[in-house]
Every structure is written in structure tokens, then in C-alpha cells.
XYZ file of C-alpha atoms in Angstrom:
744
model
C 35.902 -50.282 -26.582
C 33.461 -49.643 -29.397
C 33.052 -46.179 -30.844
C 29.373 -45.921 -29.752
C 30.306 -46.846 -26.180
C 33.069 -44.225 -26.190
C 30.677 -41.555 -27.442
C 28.174 -42.524 -24.745
C 30.799 -42.247 -21.984
C 31.983 -38.876 -23.302
C 28.408 -37.577 -23.452
C 27.624 -38.774 -19.935
C 30.844 -37.209 -18.661
C 30.081 -33.900 -20.383
C 26.496 -33.871 -19.109
C 27.705 -34.643 -15.601
C 30.294 -31.856 -15.815
C 27.705 -29.359 -17.102
C 25.212 -30.358 -14.416
C 27.695 -30.047 -11.570
C 29.087 -26.810 -12.942
C 25.612 -25.390 -13.221
C 24.626 -26.604 -9.736
C 27.844 -25.360 -8.191
C 27.557 -21.923 -9.791
C 23.833 -21.567 -9.203
C 22.894 -18.647 -6.999
C 20.235 -20.416 -4.950
C 21.081 -23.765 -3.379
C 18.055 -24.544 -1.209
C 17.391 -24.842 2.498
C 18.610 -28.419 2.761
C 22.148 -27.197 2.104
C 21.957 -25.113 5.296
C 20.818 -27.740 7.803
C 24.088 -29.451 8.739
C 25.867 -26.272 9.811
C 22.889 -24.292 11.097
C 20.801 -26.845 12.954
C 19.431 -24.498 15.638
C 18.432 -21.845 13.120
C 16.848 -24.521 10.953
C 14.873 -25.922 13.889
C 13.629 -22.436 14.766
C 12.647 -21.791 11.161
C 10.763 -25.092 10.837
C 8.052 -23.861 13.219
C 7.930 -20.315 11.848
C 5.438 -18.365 9.779
C 8.140 -18.041 7.132
C 8.336 -21.801 6.684
C 4.556 -22.059 6.498
C 4.072 -19.004 4.281
C 3.120 -21.216 1.332
C 2.965 -24.967 0.761
C 1.741 -27.473 -1.752
C -1.642 -28.712 -0.565
C -1.031 -32.033 1.174
C -1.939 -33.917 4.310
C 1.095 -32.324 6.023
C 0.182 -28.741 5.143
C -3.627 -28.536 5.018
C -5.184 -27.639 8.371
C -8.795 -27.110 7.238
C -11.612 -29.658 7.346
C -12.106 -31.039 3.823
C -14.214 -34.009 4.898
C -17.375 -32.803 3.142
C -17.530 -29.791 5.447
C -19.851 -26.933 4.541
C -20.071 -23.213 5.221
C -23.362 -21.360 4.743
C -23.049 -17.596 4.142
C -25.796 -15.285 2.867
C -28.003 -18.257 1.945
C -25.222 -19.775 -0.143
C -23.430 -22.989 0.849
C -19.759 -23.597 0.130
C -18.439 -27.166 0.348
C -14.963 -28.524 1.130
C -14.175 -32.077 0.062
C -11.545 -34.479 -1.281
C -11.107 -36.430 -4.491
C -8.590 -39.093 -3.596
C -5.675 -37.222 -2.049
C -6.607 -33.919 -3.674
C -8.414 -31.089 -1.906
C -11.386 -29.338 -3.514
C -13.839 -26.538 -2.835
C -17.234 -25.829 -4.346
C -17.736 -22.072 -4.376
C -19.008 -19.180 -6.471
C -17.039 -18.392 -9.605
C -16.809 -15.242 -11.742
C -19.992 -16.207 -13.612
C -21.951 -16.073 -10.350
C -22.467 -19.855 -10.348
C -20.962 -22.466 -8.049
C -18.188 -24.694 -9.407
C -15.647 -27.215 -8.129
C -12.076 -25.899 -7.851
C -8.991 -27.885 -6.877
C -6.861 -26.468 -4.080
C -3.221 -26.320 -5.193
C -1.528 -24.480 -2.330
C -1.914 -23.478 1.302
C -1.160 -19.943 2.434
C -0.037 -19.312 6.020
C -1.230 -21.323 8.978
C -1.927 -19.239 12.118
C -4.292 -17.726 13.229
C -5.869 -18.560 9.884
C -4.954 -20.532 6.807
C -5.931 -19.570 3.278
C -6.076 -21.709 0.154
C -5.214 -21.120 -3.483
C -6.443 -22.374 -6.831
C -4.198 -22.550 -9.902
C -5.824 -21.865 -13.267
C -4.648 -23.086 -16.708
C -3.313 -19.637 -17.643
C -0.845 -19.745 -14.731
C -2.891 -17.513 -12.442
C -2.977 -18.531 -8.804
C -5.912 -17.068 -6.887
C -6.781 -17.020 -3.190
C -10.267 -18.239 -2.373
C -12.203 -16.074 0.132
C -12.911 -19.012 2.465
C -10.378 -19.392 5.266
C -9.800 -21.866 8.066
C -9.667 -20.488 11.595
C -6.715 -22.484 12.949
C -6.997 -21.253 16.539
C -8.051 -23.621 19.305
C -11.735 -24.314 19.724
C -11.589 -22.556 23.074
C -10.767 -19.354 21.192
C -13.520 -19.843 18.623
C -11.309 -21.606 16.093
C -11.361 -24.849 14.094
C -14.100 -23.539 11.797
C -14.432 -22.211 8.248
C -15.288 -18.550 7.756
C -15.755 -16.150 4.843
C -13.274 -13.292 4.613
C -15.406 -11.184 2.263
C -19.032 -12.289 2.669
C -20.487 -9.314 0.779
C -17.982 -9.232 -2.070
C -19.442 -9.391 -5.584
C -17.833 -10.386 -8.886
C -17.180 -6.752 -9.838
C -15.197 -6.052 -6.648
C -11.418 -5.848 -7.044
C -11.003 -8.339 -4.215
C -13.488 -10.907 -5.486
C -11.379 -14.031 -5.406
C -10.870 -14.497 -9.159
C -9.990 -10.833 -9.755
C -6.570 -9.186 -9.653
C -6.903 -8.121 -6.032
C -6.590 -11.787 -4.999
C -3.987 -12.750 -7.582
C -0.981 -14.451 -5.970
C 1.374 -13.894 -8.913
C 1.142 -10.102 -8.594
C -0.019 -9.497 -5.023
C 1.655 -12.174 -2.899
C 4.360 -14.221 -4.579
C 7.289 -11.859 -4.065
C 6.891 -12.144 -0.301
C 5.571 -15.645 0.297
C 8.168 -17.574 -1.723
C 11.917 -17.409 -2.360
C 13.570 -16.017 -5.516
C 10.319 -15.343 -7.336
C 10.070 -14.369 -10.975
C 6.556 -13.363 -11.986
C 7.109 -14.168 -15.676
C 3.986 -12.512 -17.031
C 3.476 -12.678 -20.806
C 1.459 -9.643 -21.883
C 0.901 -11.031 -25.386
C -0.946 -14.096 -24.134
C -2.055 -12.665 -20.765
C -0.586 -15.701 -18.995
C 1.873 -16.394 -16.169
C 4.738 -18.835 -15.809
C 5.753 -17.789 -12.314
C 8.799 -19.545 -10.857
C 10.528 -19.745 -7.484
C 13.547 -21.425 -5.947
C 11.577 -22.528 -2.900
C 7.853 -22.356 -2.385
C 8.082 -20.758 1.048
C 10.221 -18.075 2.723
C 13.429 -20.018 3.233
C 16.959 -19.072 4.292
C 17.976 -17.441 1.030
C 14.906 -15.203 0.940
C 16.608 -13.148 3.655
C 20.298 -14.058 3.434
C 20.466 -14.045 -0.353
C 21.796 -16.760 -2.673
C 24.123 -19.026 -0.725
C 26.393 -20.665 -3.312
C 29.302 -18.354 -2.482
C 28.684 -18.938 1.222
C 29.077 -22.663 0.660
C 32.338 -22.008 -1.174
C 33.469 -19.784 1.701
C 32.608 -22.458 4.273
C 35.052 -24.850 2.612
C 37.944 -22.390 2.678
C 40.171 -21.225 5.567
C 38.369 -18.620 7.678
C 39.109 -15.055 6.599
C 39.049 -12.121 8.955
C 36.417 -9.453 8.215
C 34.823 -11.734 5.669
C 31.212 -11.362 4.573
C 31.043 -15.167 4.685
C 30.107 -15.349 1.034
C 26.980 -13.215 1.267
C 26.417 -9.819 -0.314
C 24.296 -8.408 2.498
C 24.836 -7.534 6.133
C 21.935 -8.518 8.388
C 23.553 -7.574 11.693
C 21.802 -5.072 14.005
C 22.705 -1.405 13.538
C 23.473 -0.756 17.201
C 26.529 -2.526 18.548
C 25.848 -1.557 22.169
C 23.698 0.783 24.229
C 24.949 3.071 26.968
C 23.351 4.659 30.014
C 23.736 8.376 30.610
C 23.136 9.595 34.153
C 19.813 11.335 34.557
C 18.363 9.830 31.379
C 15.500 7.332 31.291
C 16.423 5.762 27.965
C 19.746 4.293 26.856
C 21.417 5.729 23.775
C 23.266 3.844 21.033
C 26.991 3.798 21.751
C 27.886 2.958 18.192
C 25.934 2.653 14.964
C 26.926 0.731 11.869
C 25.420 0.172 8.453
C 23.016 -2.725 8.102
C 20.883 -4.141 5.298
C 18.468 -5.647 7.777
C 15.613 -3.138 7.656
C 15.479 -3.103 3.858
C 15.684 -6.900 3.784
C 12.751 -7.325 6.152
C 11.010 -4.331 4.605
C 10.867 -6.004 1.205
C 7.908 -7.970 2.521
C 6.926 -6.317 5.768
C 5.711 -3.128 4.104
C 2.930 -1.712 2.005
C 4.761 -1.052 -1.242
C 4.639 -1.512 -4.994
C 7.187 -3.595 -6.873
C 8.822 -1.701 -9.736
C 10.926 -4.441 -11.322
C 12.557 -7.775 -10.648
C 16.162 -7.001 -11.512
C 17.318 -4.079 -9.365
C 19.029 -4.518 -6.002
C 17.103 -2.860 -3.165
C 19.886 -3.581 -0.674
C 23.204 -2.577 -2.199
C 21.674 0.330 -4.063
C 18.469 1.734 -2.537
C 15.118 0.312 -1.440
C 13.452 2.668 -3.925
C 15.409 1.134 -6.794
C 13.100 -1.886 -6.667
C 10.131 -0.915 -4.496
C 7.961 2.121 -3.880
C 7.116 2.383 -0.172
C 3.692 3.909 0.448
C 3.634 7.200 2.307
C 1.334 7.988 5.246
C -1.772 8.367 3.092
C -5.431 8.675 4.179
C -6.227 5.325 2.556
C -3.762 3.483 4.803
C -3.266 5.529 7.976
C -5.194 7.802 10.289
C -4.028 11.448 10.140
C -1.845 10.886 13.219
C -0.024 7.972 11.577
C -1.805 5.140 13.365
C -2.487 2.129 11.164
C -5.855 2.009 9.442
C -5.476 -0.469 6.597
C -2.949 -3.318 6.495
C 0.469 -1.683 6.121
C 2.748 -4.545 7.243
C 4.948 -2.582 9.659
C 7.703 -0.678 7.789
C 5.723 2.504 7.098
C 4.640 2.581 10.739
C 8.074 1.791 12.099
C 9.735 4.546 10.057
C 7.623 7.074 11.976
C 8.958 5.895 15.317
C 11.650 7.107 17.679
C 12.872 3.498 17.762
C 13.757 3.692 14.088
C 15.488 7.023 14.569
C 17.546 5.564 17.435
C 18.806 2.689 15.282
C 16.552 -0.136 16.473
C 15.957 -2.843 13.877
C 13.748 -5.925 13.707
C 16.097 -8.429 15.372
C 16.461 -6.222 18.440
C 13.014 -7.566 19.327
C 12.339 -10.565 17.050
C 14.178 -13.828 16.465
C 14.552 -13.781 12.663
C 14.377 -17.554 12.345
C 11.473 -18.442 14.649
C 9.783 -15.020 14.197
C 9.074 -15.032 17.923
C 10.093 -12.343 20.404
C 13.630 -12.710 21.719
C 12.427 -12.261 25.313
C 9.252 -11.450 27.263
C 7.717 -8.171 26.078
C 8.702 -6.049 29.057
C 12.230 -7.457 29.105
C 12.686 -6.297 25.526
C 11.509 -2.783 26.327
C 13.698 -2.641 29.429
C 16.818 -3.318 27.392
C 16.765 0.391 26.560
C 14.176 1.920 28.889
C 15.407 2.058 32.491
C 13.066 -0.333 34.370
C 12.605 1.603 37.601
C 11.473 4.651 35.620
C 8.694 2.738 33.899
C 7.059 0.705 36.638
C 3.292 0.391 36.535
C 2.922 2.540 39.638
C 5.200 5.244 38.278
C 4.199 5.229 34.629
C 1.061 3.441 33.452
C -1.018 3.513 36.653
C -2.376 0.063 35.815
C -2.128 -2.969 38.061
C 1.381 -4.433 38.063
C 1.552 -7.629 35.999
C -1.749 -7.045 34.219
C -2.132 -6.904 30.436
C -3.005 -3.227 30.771
C 0.317 -2.472 32.477
C 2.430 -3.785 29.596
C 4.275 -1.222 27.461
C 2.880 -2.648 24.225
C -0.726 -2.316 25.371
C -0.578 1.473 25.248
C 2.249 2.019 22.786
C 1.580 -0.768 20.252
C -2.225 -1.085 20.073
C -3.516 -3.862 17.860
C -5.924 -3.676 14.955
C -7.634 -6.845 13.783
C -7.530 -7.656 10.090
C -8.890 -10.645 8.188
C -11.517 -11.060 10.921
C -9.246 -12.759 13.496
C -5.664 -11.541 12.955
C -4.588 -8.741 15.358
C -1.580 -6.713 14.175
C 0.435 -4.393 16.412
C 1.099 -0.789 15.416
C 4.873 -0.321 15.171
C 4.886 3.485 15.251
C 5.191 3.298 19.067
C 3.021 6.345 19.595
C 2.276 8.085 22.856
C -1.504 8.244 23.399
C -2.957 11.636 22.445
C -6.647 11.838 23.429
C -6.479 15.600 22.836
C -5.905 14.898 19.130
C -8.716 12.353 19.162
C -10.988 15.028 20.579
C -10.061 17.448 17.785
C -10.107 15.209 14.709
C -11.690 11.927 15.762
C -8.689 9.595 15.596
C -8.756 6.532 17.881
C -6.686 6.362 21.044
C -5.878 3.436 23.289
C -7.240 5.065 26.440
C -10.861 5.150 25.330
C -10.415 1.993 23.253
C -10.028 0.125 26.525
C -12.058 2.426 28.773
C -14.974 2.365 26.376
C -17.401 4.092 28.727
C -15.124 7.086 29.177
C -14.652 10.161 26.974
C -11.600 11.714 25.378
C -11.818 14.543 27.912
C -11.635 11.999 30.719
C -8.458 10.588 29.160
C -7.005 14.084 28.722
C -7.603 14.809 32.412
C -6.167 11.456 33.496
C -2.951 11.994 31.527
C -2.630 15.563 32.800
C -2.893 14.295 36.365
C -0.414 11.461 35.823
C 2.095 13.522 33.820
C 1.647 17.142 34.970
C 5.024 18.205 33.582
C 4.661 16.493 30.232
C 5.842 18.554 27.271
C 4.226 16.115 24.875
C 0.531 16.277 25.699
C -1.145 19.223 23.939
C 2.001 19.820 21.853
C 1.875 20.472 18.106
C 1.345 17.366 15.993
C 1.331 16.753 12.250
C -2.061 15.045 12.629
C -3.884 18.374 12.763
C -2.333 19.583 9.509
C -2.970 16.244 7.800
C -6.621 16.274 8.917
C -7.094 19.873 7.786
C -5.526 19.092 4.416
C -7.894 16.152 4.041
C -10.785 18.522 4.656
C -9.449 21.025 2.116
C -8.795 23.833 4.607
C -6.955 26.557 2.619
C -4.348 27.307 5.314
C -3.183 23.683 5.196
C -0.430 24.571 2.737
C 1.475 26.610 5.300
C 1.106 23.943 7.996
C 2.244 21.210 5.627
C 5.215 23.343 4.557
C 6.337 23.685 8.161
C 6.088 19.919 8.756
C 7.925 19.112 5.525
C 10.878 21.285 6.593
C 10.965 20.217 10.237
C 13.999 17.963 10.717
C 12.582 16.743 14.025
C 9.809 14.929 12.157
C 10.376 11.458 10.738
C 11.322 11.535 7.074
C 8.280 9.510 6.051
C 6.060 12.140 7.721
C 7.903 14.945 5.938
C 7.476 13.102 2.634
C 3.781 12.618 3.334
C 3.363 16.326 4.080
C 4.999 17.200 0.764
C 2.783 14.818 -1.179
C -0.318 16.550 0.241
C 0.763 19.972 -1.081
C -0.581 19.297 -4.568
C -3.865 20.971 -3.492
C -2.258 23.928 -1.724
C 0.212 25.785 -3.945
C 1.810 28.875 -2.496
C 5.075 30.560 -1.653
C 5.737 28.521 1.491
C 4.806 25.305 -0.287
C 7.165 26.185 -3.128
C 10.053 26.667 -0.695
C 9.311 23.346 1.025
C 9.115 21.519 -2.291
C 12.380 22.977 -3.574
C 14.127 21.945 -0.373
C 12.505 18.523 -0.534
C 13.859 17.997 -4.056
C 17.396 18.259 -2.648
C 16.892 16.040 0.410
C 19.023 12.920 0.742
C 16.023 10.668 1.510
C 14.470 9.479 -1.787
C 11.011 9.267 -0.244
C 11.129 12.978 0.558
C 12.187 13.710 -3.024
C 9.272 11.601 -4.280
C 6.914 13.478 -1.955
C 8.158 16.755 -3.413
C 7.449 15.508 -6.948
C 3.845 14.753 -5.975
C 3.486 18.070 -4.161
C 4.569 20.031 -7.227
C 1.550 18.917 -9.282
C -0.375 22.173 -8.852
C 2.233 24.395 -10.502
C 2.247 25.343 -14.210
C 4.420 23.189 -16.445
C 7.144 25.810 -16.869
C 7.539 26.163 -13.105
C 7.233 22.448 -12.438
C 9.859 21.626 -15.044
C 12.228 24.116 -13.435
C 11.637 22.602 -9.997
C 11.746 18.852 -10.580
C 13.497 18.203 -13.919
C 16.926 17.841 -12.199
C 15.533 14.632 -10.672
C 15.343 13.046 -14.140
C 18.984 12.132 -13.525
C 18.553 11.137 -9.889
C 20.612 8.092 -8.835
C 17.514 6.351 -7.419
C 15.298 4.522 -9.904
C 11.929 5.389 -8.331
C 12.790 9.086 -8.070
C 13.759 9.616 -11.692
C 10.891 7.480 -13.014
C 8.319 9.265 -10.840
C 9.680 12.511 -12.223
C 9.291 11.238 -15.772
C 5.747 10.069 -15.062
C 4.875 13.464 -13.619
C 6.275 15.462 -16.534
C 5.360 13.374 -19.579
C 1.779 14.663 -19.603
C 3.237 17.950 -20.899
C 5.231 16.323 -23.692
C 3.590 18.484 -26.354
C 4.665 21.647 -24.503
C 8.319 20.618 -24.328
C 11.057 21.722 -26.664
C 13.375 19.185 -28.267
C 16.023 19.534 -25.551
C 13.480 18.926 -22.790
C 12.118 15.865 -24.577
C 15.635 14.516 -25.000
C 16.361 15.035 -21.293
C 13.102 13.321 -20.314
C 13.432 10.293 -22.601
C 15.945 8.096 -20.679
C 13.962 8.289 -17.422
C 10.705 7.969 -19.357
C 11.941 4.731 -20.921
C 12.599 3.420 -17.411
C 9.123 4.549 -16.338
C 7.733 2.593 -19.293
C 9.658 -0.478 -18.086
C 7.793 -0.264 -14.759
C 4.429 -0.158 -16.524
C 5.410 -3.091 -18.722
C 6.477 -5.059 -15.653
C 3.023 -4.322 -14.207
C 1.131 -4.826 -17.455
C -0.806 -7.654 -15.838
C -2.776 -4.900 -14.110
C -5.087 -2.341 -15.637
C -3.169 0.573 -14.121
C 0.091 -0.474 -15.812
C -1.453 -0.523 -19.277
C -3.436 2.623 -18.562
C -0.225 4.456 -17.675
C 1.310 3.285 -20.945
C -1.753 4.531 -22.807
C -1.463 7.890 -21.053
C 2.101 8.205 -22.359
C 0.995 7.472 -25.920
C -1.776 10.025 -25.548
C 0.591 12.669 -24.197
C 2.859 12.108 -27.172
C -0.027 12.438 -29.613
C 0.040 8.728 -30.532
C -3.741 8.526 -30.498
C -4.239 5.114 -32.090
C -1.665 3.456 -29.835
C -3.275 5.121 -26.845
C -6.718 3.812 -27.814
C -5.447 0.257 -28.376
C -3.588 0.258 -25.050
C -6.621 1.570 -23.147
C -8.697 -1.183 -24.753
C -6.077 -3.753 -23.712
C -6.250 -2.427 -20.141
C -10.025 -2.845 -20.196
C -9.672 -6.357 -21.627
C -7.335 -7.657 -18.925
C -9.070 -5.855 -16.035
C -12.648 -5.000 -17.039
C -13.561 -3.806 -13.534
C -10.852 -1.087 -13.463
C -12.924 2.070 -13.917
C -10.145 4.560 -14.652
C -9.276 2.929 -17.988
C -12.819 3.581 -19.235
C -12.753 7.158 -17.961
C -9.446 7.971 -19.690
C -10.428 6.351 -22.985
C -13.825 8.068 -22.894
C -12.037 11.365 -22.395
C -9.832 10.591 -25.396
C -12.955 10.011 -27.502
C -14.367 13.311 -26.187
C -11.162 15.038 -27.190
C -11.590 13.570 -30.676
C -15.141 14.925 -30.806
C -16.928 11.572 -30.522
C -19.226 11.986 -27.493
C -21.475 9.148 -28.667
C -18.615 6.629 -28.667
C -17.505 7.991 -25.317
C -20.951 7.463 -23.783
C -21.226 3.904 -25.110
C -17.874 3.096 -23.493
C -18.856 4.662 -20.160
C -22.086 2.661 -20.082
C -20.062 -0.489 -20.692
C -17.808 0.500 -17.804
C -20.802 1.063 -15.516
C -22.086 -2.405 -16.380
C -18.725 -4.015 -15.575
C -18.057 -1.859 -12.516
C -21.416 -0.795 -11.043
C -19.763 0.530 -7.863
C -17.845 3.273 -9.653
C -18.971 6.842 -8.980
C -16.438 8.331 -11.388
C -17.921 6.441 -14.351
C -21.344 7.858 -13.600
C -19.904 11.324 -13.089
C -18.120 11.091 -16.447
C -21.322 9.894 -18.130
C -23.121 12.873 -16.565
C -20.537 15.276 -17.969
C -20.946 13.683 -21.383
C -24.708 14.156 -21.346
C -24.383 17.666 -19.885
C -22.223 18.658 -22.849
C -24.934 17.290 -25.131
C -27.565 19.378 -23.275
C -29.391 16.265 -22.072
C -29.851 17.749 -18.605
C -32.395 15.286 -17.254
C -30.150 12.279 -17.924
C -27.028 14.148 -16.857
C -28.595 15.021 -13.500
C -29.598 11.388 -13.056
C -25.986 10.228 -13.481
C -24.613 13.021 -11.259
C -27.127 12.036 -8.569
C -26.036 8.400 -8.803
C -22.401 9.515 -8.406
C -23.241 11.398 -5.179
C -25.152 8.392 -3.861
C -22.146 6.127 -4.356
C -19.536 8.643 -3.173
C -21.384 11.022 -0.889
C -18.238 12.737 0.413
C -17.018 13.909 -2.999
C -17.574 17.650 -3.001
C -16.974 18.021 -6.730
C -19.830 15.638 -7.567
C -22.262 17.639 -5.418
C -21.061 20.929 -6.891
C -21.467 19.871 -10.519
C -24.843 18.330 -9.701
C -25.893 21.733 -8.352
C -24.732 23.523 -11.482
C -26.693 21.093 -13.652
C -29.818 21.452 -11.495
C -29.884 25.247 -11.792
C -31.838 25.257 -15.043
C -34.428 22.799 -13.713
C -34.779 23.371 -9.969
C -32.941 26.251 -8.273
C -33.852 25.104 -4.760
C -32.337 21.661 -5.362
C -29.308 23.309 -6.953
C -28.615 25.347 -3.819
C -29.092 22.292 -1.617
C -26.513 20.383 -3.699
C -23.963 23.213 -3.660
C -24.477 23.629 0.076
C -23.788 19.927 0.429
C -20.618 20.358 -1.645
C -19.332 22.893 0.872
C -20.417 20.807 3.864
C -18.454 17.738 2.750
C -15.426 19.492 1.243
C -15.150 22.838 3.057
C -13.914 24.455 -0.136
C -14.497 28.232 0.147
C -15.141 28.412 -3.610
C -18.221 26.243 -3.136
C -19.546 28.505 -0.386
C -18.795 31.500 -2.623
C -20.829 29.846 -5.424
C -23.697 29.194 -3.010
C -23.809 32.833 -1.915
C -23.629 33.885 -5.557
C -26.673 31.697 -6.275
C -28.572 33.195 -3.360
C -27.827 36.735 -4.526
C -28.806 35.889 -8.083
C -32.139 34.353 -7.090
C -32.863 36.770 -4.199
C -32.889 34.045 -1.600
C -34.017 35.270 1.877
C -31.034 33.555 3.536
C -28.453 35.408 1.447
C -27.081 37.502 4.319
C -26.560 34.429 6.503
C -24.566 32.865 3.676
C -22.458 36.016 3.279
C -21.817 36.176 7.029
C -20.632 32.579 6.922
C -18.378 33.286 3.941
C -16.935 36.426 5.554
C -15.399 34.288 8.306
C -13.136 32.413 5.879
C -12.304 34.843 3.040
C -10.736 38.341 2.891
C -13.130 41.365 2.996
C -12.437 42.263 -0.628
C -13.945 38.935 -1.726
C -17.240 39.862 -0.083
C -17.105 43.303 -1.700
C -16.489 41.747 -5.087
C -19.402 39.362 -4.616
C -21.887 41.975 -3.395
C -20.685 44.802 -5.618
C -19.950 46.863 -2.519
């Protein structure tokens, strides 16, 4: 054998060894490795939403009509066509003109399918034109526009970050995703093991499982996986006289956090921490029950993807998990709806005649109709509320929240529903009982006594932890003794979301007090807790002594890692700039704000913060130029106009300041602060208009200070309605306040 031949054989052998070693030791092996042993699970999965979560655009995956189909919306025509075997769309781009874009991927399949375009910089963006994949009999098999009134400056215009797959969608729609964003070049090189949600997305990397499958069976083995996806409840038992079965035994399970990775409204903090074997909050930040996402009573408002709703429920508290109701492979229910409910709820206690009073067998008689009402998103996609609430029309009557009774019986009133429930359940201890919704609604309206109500909820162990956390997070506007006690107890709670809520609730206290309260959390074992603490405290960097700065630094460095991971978004860079500013690193702060504006020019807060930095440096002219640029790029922002008004007010240009303040109130009419400052600015020009604006501030915000200011104006200018104003104020403030105001 010649030397060259020997070298070639050795090289081939070495390459083969390296390849097989690498393949054998690789974490992710792919779905095809699972088929032979798990045929039934594979067959179930093949027809599931998980399998169809994302696909390369092909004749097998594309459901929409691309045969020169058109869709006319707002006098603009979008066209869907093919070039050979490729799929294309002609639609409006970021320049406001129509262009041809190639479809690279499909997204979902039922009841609608979306489509994605890949750009040269690695961005993958979802177009706003979707295919209604329902049967024609249901109105389907047509194109429709998800956001017909969206403009290029809207966050969710299809080429903006709100529709960016790499940041918004990839982690949940594909398996083993790495975003791979390069902040230096502002490009992506996002990778995945499998394009859709395959076996290992839930079970974890399977290479050790394959090794295990080839060895003798071990007792109590984890079968080569590092997570336990079994249900929490081993069995349920019936107790005489009870209507609902109780768990006989509970065990630890990773299932809820595994499903919750995707089926939740949350932010991703990193791509390297384990949210299963450590804590969910080591990798993700689950949203609380906030006004932007939920009604005050916890019902879903925006898309929240289940987990936040479910954590409110009695089902969650009892140990129910997803697979108690859903087949994890097909995603379908494990049994008919009522049969699932009757696994735990004694059937003869919940018959239609005995419980719902709706015709037996009708849609209205089903448990889920009243206890899991659906809200339709994306025009045609109804999603069930998983908080399993009991209808409370009495709360609807007080604060205007929806309820299923009048949602179906549209011609009836809340009082009718209250009477009907009282008649059906005369001994109910639930109807008319205290509910966190009232406190949450009052806090949203700025009612001063809200602090005490929120404090009670935050400390009530009978409430779900996510509700207690949400109560704590609302306390930032209502400092007081009771709030302080609730926050200090929340800091020590075992649930990290409650600790995070306490951090947010402590915002109103002076730095010295806040440091004393929350600084112990800088060494919290949970990543999100210690980094949220660092983010909350760093603003006071200049007020810290050397020991405090040293204690803050490790958690602050981790907080910086989160912002760097999210530096493809304006908020990530803005947060980094805020840190530089807090530390006195002015030039770095300016450059980072400018970078935030560059990568996301429609993100208004970056302009506002940089403009404030320029103000702090004494350059109001540069600040105003920047704010005007921001208004041009984001014309829907009220805060930019408000900031421009403040700038001009400082420069004594009242006419122009009032113009910007007025624009801010027109865009955001429910912002009491905008109306109040507008009134203050109007005083020197038109007192009558000033009082109207301040009155409006109180009407929309119910802040007693605004009513106090209005009465003060009326006294000052001898308004004939002064006494009526004072009488109104006297109902909500102590007598000494009136005496102070009137000089009595």
C-alpha cells in the first residue's frame, strides 16, 4: 500500500470516528430517532399544532392560495403568486411602497396560517396577511389582513420588531433555538435543531435516552432524560359529603414549567439557564396580572397564552397540570369536555338541572361555557380562559368587567344575572364575597385607599400567588405603613414572583429605605429576582457607598447580561444606557441611547431618556431637536409630545408648549398628568381653559391632589363655583386639608 493511500485511509477513519463520536454525544438527535419505539406518540404528533408550528414553505406545508390571488384592503391590493416552486407576496414595505417578497416559512395551520419572509440580515418577519384555513362553510379558505390599519411606525407593522420571529416567536415555535444576535452588525444567525416543536422541545435532548434504551432496564430510572413530565397527582380520592375529589398524593413534576416555557406571556432573560431543574424565573420572566394583559378580575384581555391565567385557578392549586386534560402529543383533549371535568367533580352534583339551569346536552350547559369563556384573537382564533372563574356579575356591575352571563344573554343586564344566580344558588358564599378585582380596579383609578386593600390581598395566603405578586407590584403608587409590611413579607416569600412583585412595589420609598428592604435579594438564588433587584437599585448608584456598590455589582453584571441578550430591541439598549447614566458615564450613555434609536427608531422611550440627559447637561436645544426627530419617527407617541412641551415650557415658549401638551392629551386622553400640566401651562394665557384642563385631570385620574389644585385655582381667581369644588374635595380628604386650603 502506498503512503498516500495509507494517509487517505487514516484520515477517512479519523473523520468517521469524529463524526460518529460527535453524533453519538450530541444532545439533540431529531424526531426520526423516536419513531421506531414511539409510533403511537409520533402518529399523534404528526397531526398536531406542534408539528405544524413552523415549516419551510413548500407544496406540503402551504395552505394559502398563491395562484395569483389578491386581497384588497383599504384601497390597496396585495397579491399572492408563485415563481416556479417558490411562493411570493406583493405587499407594502417599510418605505410605504409595494414590493415582492419571497415566503420562506409557514407559521401554524389552523384556524389560520401565517407566512414569513427572511431578509439578508437574518431577520425573519411575519407578514400581516393570513390564510383562513377553516372550511368554507365557516367563512374560511380566504385571505384576510390581521392589522388592516397598521402603519409603518407601529410596533407591529410587519417589518418592525413586534413581528420579528427571531425575538418574538422562535423560542416557542422551533426546537433548541439559539437566537444568535450580533449587536455589532445588527444581524441574526438564528439556529435550531428542528424547525418545528418536536419531541425534544418538551422531553429535552434525547441522546442519553437512546443510550438508556440500549441498556438493561433500570428500576427508578429517568430513562435518560433530565426532566419529569409526569402529572403531579398520582390519584384522586372521594371524601363523603364533598362535591370535588381531592388529590390523594402529590409529587414533583417539571410539566407545568415545560409547557409554560411557551404557553405563557413572558420575557426571555437568557439562553443558557435551566428553567426546569433550577427555577422558571432563572430563564424567563412570567408577566403578572397587569392591566395591559388582564381585566382587574384576572380574566384574559390580551393574548396571555394560558400559564398566567391557570396560575390563578383552583385547579392549579389542587395539583392539576396540562396532561390531566390534554394529550401532549396530539394536543387534543383526552376525553369529551364534560368527562374531563367529571374526573374530579362528582357528576350528579353538577347536572344541568342542578347546576347550570341550561338545557341538558346544549352548548350552554357545558362546564367550559361558563367557566372557560373564549376570547377571539387574530380575528378568528378563539382562546379559552384557563383561570376557571366563577361568573361574578356583581363585580361587572361595580367595575365594568365582562361576565359570561350577559355575554350570552346580551339583552339582559348585570342585575338580571345577579338575581338569577341568587335564585339558583341562594346559599352561595361566593357571590357578593370580597374579590381582589375591586382593589385592582381602584388602584388603576388611583384611589388613595388602594394601598391598604392591596396590602391585605398581598398577605392573604388564600389568594393565588400570582395575584398576591400582582397586588404587590401595584403598591408603587401607594406607599404607607401597611404597604411596607406587605412588601417586607413579600421579600421573604418562597415564590420568586411574589419577591419580584415586592421589588416593584417598593419603588415609591426613598433610596435609604428601599435599599434596606430589598438589597438582601441581590444574593437571591433565583436569577430574575436578583437581577430585578439590581435593575431597581442601580438608578441610585451615585448615592451608594463603596460597600453598597460592591454588593450590587455581581447582580448588576447579570442584569447587564439580560440587556445584552435583548440588545436587538430598543428597550435592552435603553436599559444599558440607563445604567451608564446612573454611573455618571455620560458619553457611553449617549452612545448607547443613540444605538437604541438606530436599531428601533420607533421606540419612543429611548428619545425621551436621551432628551432628558441632554436637558440634564443644559442643552435644551439639542434635546428639542431629538424629540422632534422622535415625533417624526413615532407620531403616535404622547410622551414625546409631552416631553417636547416640557422643554418649551422651561424655555418660556408657552404657546408652543401648550400646543404640544394639547397634542399629548389628544393622543392619550386618559393620562391625568398630561391634563394637569396642560392646565398649569394655560394659567398664564387662559385661566378658564386651565381650570377645565385640571378638572379633566381629576376626572380621568381621580387624584385628590388634582382636585385640590382645581379648588386652589378657583379660590385664587374668585370663581363662583369655588364652594362646590370645596364640598367635593371635603368628601375625600381630611378636614384639616380644607382648613389649610381656605385659611380657616
